[in-house]
CSV table of C-alpha atoms and ligand atoms in Angstrom, one decimal:
chain,number,residue,atom,x,y,z
A,183,MET,CA,165.0,110.7,176.9
A,184,PRO,CA,164.2,107.3,175.2
A,185,SER,CA,164.5,104.3,177.5
A,186,HIS,CA,167.6,103.0,175.7
A,187,ASP,CA,169.6,106.1,176.6
A,188,THR,CA,172.1,105.4,179.4
A,189,ARG,CA,173.7,108.9,179.6
A,190,GLU,CA,172.0,109.9,182.8
A,191,ILE,CA,173.1,106.7,184.6
A,192,ASN,CA,176.6,106.9,183.2
A,193,ALA,CA,176.9,110.6,184.3
A,194,ASP,CA,177.9,109.4,187.8
A,195,ARG,CA,181.7,109.4,187.5
A,196,SER,CA,182.5,108.5,191.1
A,197,ASP,CA,183.8,105.0,190.3
A,198,ILE,CA,186.2,106.4,187.6
A,199,GLU,CA,187.3,109.3,189.7
A,200,ALA,CA,188.6,106.8,192.3
A,201,LEU,CA,191.0,105.3,189.8
A,202,ASP,CA,194.7,106.3,189.9
A,203,GLU,CA,195.0,106.1,186.1
A,204,ILE,CA,192.0,105.8,183.8
A,205,TRP,CA,192.2,103.0,181.3
A,206,LEU,CA,189.4,102.6,178.8
A,207,PHE,CA,189.1,99.1,177.2
A,208,GLY,CA,187.7,99.0,173.6
A,209,TYR,CA,186.5,95.6,172.2
A,210,GLY,CA,184.4,96.9,169.3
A,211,SER,CA,184.3,100.1,167.4
A,212,LEU,CA,186.6,101.7,170.0
A,213,ILE,CA,189.3,99.5,168.5
A,214,TYR,CA,189.2,101.1,165.1
A,215,LYS,CA,187.3,104.4,165.6
A,216,VAL,CA,189.4,106.4,168.0
A,217,ASP,CA,187.8,109.8,168.1
A,218,PHE,CA,189.0,110.9,171.5
A,219,PRO,CA,192.3,112.0,172.9
A,220,TYR,CA,194.5,109.5,174.8
A,221,ALA,CA,197.9,109.5,176.4
A,222,GLU,CA,198.9,106.0,175.4
A,223,SER,CA,197.4,102.7,174.2
A,224,ALA,CA,198.2,99.0,174.4
A,225,PRO,CA,196.7,95.7,173.5
A,226,ALA,CA,194.9,94.1,176.4
A,227,TYR,CA,192.5,91.3,177.4
A,228,ILE,CA,189.7,90.8,179.8
A,229,THR,CA,188.8,87.4,181.2
A,230,GLY,CA,185.3,86.0,181.6
A,231,TRP,CA,183.7,87.8,178.7
A,232,GLN,CA,183.1,87.2,175.0
A,233,ARG,CA,182.1,89.5,172.1
A,234,ARG,CA,178.6,88.9,170.6
A,235,PHE,CA,176.5,90.8,168.0
A,236,TRP,CA,173.6,90.7,170.5
A,237,GLN,CA,173.0,94.5,171.0
A,238,GLY,CA,170.5,96.3,168.8
A,239,SER,CA,171.7,99.5,167.1
A,240,HIS,CA,169.0,102.1,166.6
A,241,ASP,CA,171.3,105.1,166.5
A,242,HIS,CA,174.6,104.2,164.7
A,243,ARG,CA,174.3,101.2,162.4
A,244,GLY,CA,170.5,101.0,162.1
A,245,THR,CA,167.4,103.0,162.7
A,246,PRO,CA,164.5,102.6,165.2
A,247,GLU,CA,162.4,101.1,162.5
A,248,LYS,CA,165.2,98.8,161.3
A,249,PRO,CA,167.8,98.3,164.0
A,250,GLY,CA,171.2,96.8,163.2
A,251,ARG,CA,173.3,94.6,165.4
A,252,VAL,CA,176.4,95.7,167.2
A,253,LEU,CA,178.6,94.2,169.9
A,254,THR,CA,178.2,93.7,173.5
A,255,LEU,CA,180.1,91.5,176.0
A,256,ILE,CA,178.5,88.4,177.4
A,257,GLU,CA,179.8,86.7,180.5
A,258,ALA,CA,181.7,83.5,179.7
A,259,PRO,CA,183.9,82.3,182.5
A,260,ALA,CA,186.4,80.4,180.3
A,261,GLU,CA,186.8,83.0,177.6
A,262,ARG,CA,189.2,85.9,177.1
A,263,CYS,CA,188.4,88.9,175.0
A,264,PHE,CA,191.0,90.9,173.2
A,265,GLY,CA,190.8,94.7,173.0
A,266,ILE,CA,192.8,97.9,173.0
A,267,ALA,CA,193.2,99.9,176.2
A,268,TYR,CA,193.6,103.6,176.1
A,269,ARG,CA,194.9,105.8,179.0
A,270,VAL,CA,192.5,108.7,179.0
A,271,SER,CA,191.4,111.6,181.2
A,272,LEU,CA,188.0,112.0,182.8
A,273,ASP,CA,186.9,114.5,180.1
A,274,VAL,CA,186.5,111.9,177.4
A,275,PHE,CA,183.6,110.3,179.0
A,276,ASP,CA,181.1,113.1,178.1
A,277,HIS,CA,181.8,112.3,174.5
A,278,LEU,CA,181.9,108.5,174.9
A,279,ASP,CA,178.8,108.3,177.1
A,280,HIS,CA,177.0,110.1,174.2
A,281,ARG,CA,178.5,107.9,171.5
A,282,GLU,CA,177.7,104.7,173.4
A,283,LYS,CA,174.4,105.8,174.9
A,284,ASN,CA,172.2,103.1,173.4
A,285,GLY,CA,171.9,100.7,176.4
A,286,TYR,CA,175.6,100.6,177.3
A,287,LEU,CA,176.6,101.0,180.9
A,288,ARG,CA,180.2,101.6,182.1
A,289,SER,CA,181.7,98.8,184.1
A,290,ILE,CA,185.0,98.4,185.8
A,291,GLN,CA,186.9,95.2,184.9
A,292,THR,CA,190.4,93.9,185.4
A,293,LEU,CA,192.6,94.4,182.3
A,294,GLU,CA,195.5,92.2,181.5
A,295,PHE,CA,198.4,93.7,179.6
A,296,THR,CA,201.1,91.6,177.9
A,297,ASN,CA,203.7,93.1,180.3
A,298,GLY,CA,201.9,91.4,183.2
A,299,ASP,CA,200.2,94.6,184.5
A,300,SER,CA,196.6,94.2,185.5
A,301,PRO,CA,195.0,97.6,186.2
A,302,PRO,CA,191.3,98.2,186.4
A,303,GLY,CA,189.7,99.5,183.2
A,304,VAL,CA,186.5,101.1,182.1
A,305,VAL,CA,184.4,98.9,179.7
A,306,TYR,CA,181.0,99.7,178.1
A,307,ILE,CA,178.7,96.7,178.3
A,308,GLY,CA,175.1,96.3,177.1
A,309,GLN,CA,173.8,94.0,179.8
A,310,PRO,CA,171.1,91.5,178.9
A,311,ASP,CA,168.4,93.5,180.7
A,312,ASN,CA,168.9,96.7,178.7
A,313,PRO,CA,166.1,97.5,176.3
A,314,ALA,CA,168.3,97.5,173.2
A,315,PHE,CA,169.6,93.9,173.9
A,316,VAL,CA,168.4,91.5,171.2
A,317,GLY,CA,170.3,88.4,172.2
A,318,PRO,CA,171.4,85.3,170.3
A,319,ALA,CA,170.3,84.2,166.9
A,320,PRO,CA,171.7,81.8,164.3
A,321,ALA,CA,174.8,83.3,162.6
A,322,GLU,CA,173.0,83.4,159.2
A,323,GLU,CA,170.2,85.4,160.8
A,324,ILE,CA,172.6,87.8,162.4
A,325,ALA,CA,174.4,88.3,159.1
A,326,GLU,CA,171.2,88.8,157.2
A,327,GLN,CA,170.0,91.5,159.7
A,328,ILE,CA,173.4,93.2,159.5
A,329,PHE,CA,173.5,93.0,155.7
A,330,HIS,CA,170.2,94.9,155.4
A,331,SER,CA,170.9,97.6,158.2
A,332,VAL,CA,172.2,101.1,157.6
A,333,GLY,CA,172.3,104.0,160.1
A,334,PRO,CA,173.7,107.4,160.6
A,335,SER,CA,177.2,106.0,161.1
A,336,GLY,CA,177.0,103.9,157.9
A,337,PRO,CA,176.3,100.4,156.8
A,338,ASN,CA,176.1,97.8,159.6
A,339,ALA,CA,178.3,95.5,157.5
A,340,GLU,CA,181.1,98.0,157.5
A,341,TYR,CA,181.1,97.9,161.3
A,342,VAL,CA,181.8,94.2,161.1
A,343,GLN,CA,184.4,94.5,158.3
A,344,LEU,CA,186.4,97.2,160.1
A,345,LEU,CA,186.5,95.2,163.3
A,346,ALA,CA,187.5,92.0,161.6
A,347,GLU,CA,190.3,93.8,159.7
A,348,ALA,CA,191.5,95.4,162.9
A,349,LEU,CA,191.5,92.1,164.7
A,350,ARG,CA,193.4,90.4,161.9
A,351,GLU,CA,196.0,93.3,161.9
A,352,GLN,CA,196.5,92.6,165.6
A,353,GLY,CA,197.0,88.9,164.9
A,354,GLU,CA,193.9,88.1,166.9
A,355,THR,CA,191.1,85.6,166.2
A,356,ASP,CA,187.5,85.9,167.2
A,357,GLU,CA,185.4,83.0,165.7
A,358,HIS,CA,182.0,84.8,166.2
A,359,VAL,CA,183.2,88.0,164.5
A,360,PHE,CA,185.0,86.1,161.7
A,361,GLU,CA,182.0,83.9,161.0
A,362,ILE,CA,179.7,86.9,160.6
A,363,ASP,CA,182.3,88.7,158.5
A,364,ARG,CA,182.7,85.6,156.2
A,365,LEU,CA,178.9,85.3,155.8
A,366,LEU,CA,178.6,89.0,154.9
A,367,ARG,CA,181.4,88.6,152.3
A,368,GLU,CA,179.5,85.7,150.8
A,369,MET,CA,176.3,87.7,150.6
A,370,ARG,CA,178.1,90.6,148.8
A,371,GLN,CA,179.3,88.3,146.0
B,502,BEZ,C1,183.9,99.1,172.5
B,502,BEZ,O1,184.4,99.2,171.4
B,502,BEZ,O2,184.5,98.8,173.5
B,502,BEZ,C2,182.5,99.4,172.6
B,502,BEZ,C3,181.6,98.5,172.1
B,502,BEZ,C4,180.2,98.8,172.2
B,502,BEZ,C5,179.8,99.9,172.9
B,502,BEZ,C6,180.7,100.7,173.5
B,502,BEZ,C7,182.1,100.5,173.4
């Protein structure tokens, strides 16, 4: 199993099994690519984290030779990250652990719903010490890498575009995502 692959570590479900209800929080492709069953969904936030295109993608939006860049969450105490929460059953994690196996580990974070509820939720995070983590770079460099990357799930630029559209539809702003999306649109012209 390549060293980026987190499936074996994520296979321990004891933390999730302890939850009364299982909420999965999506902040990236899980917002617009919902290929798993769920009982209900709702907009939600997590505090202390921000989205960044700082995770390499060797399996979805790039290749091992030419990795793309996808999102992970970075700790940022004053920030709040918008996402969609899905109430799911334990079975979906076989599929999701496979889909998000490139360096992402499941973490339990407090979700904030607009109705004031704040249940724990499962969030996939590529921590800075995972082998697929590529870290910060100037926005132009990030956009350039994304513009030239394609993987089995399609062009890396499409990943950014679909997310930016989904955030706009929800009335949400994310300056980092919107800046990369703008740079990519300029490069397409
Ligand atoms: C998400 O959409 O929440 C997500 C982003 C990156 C990896 C796994 C999940």
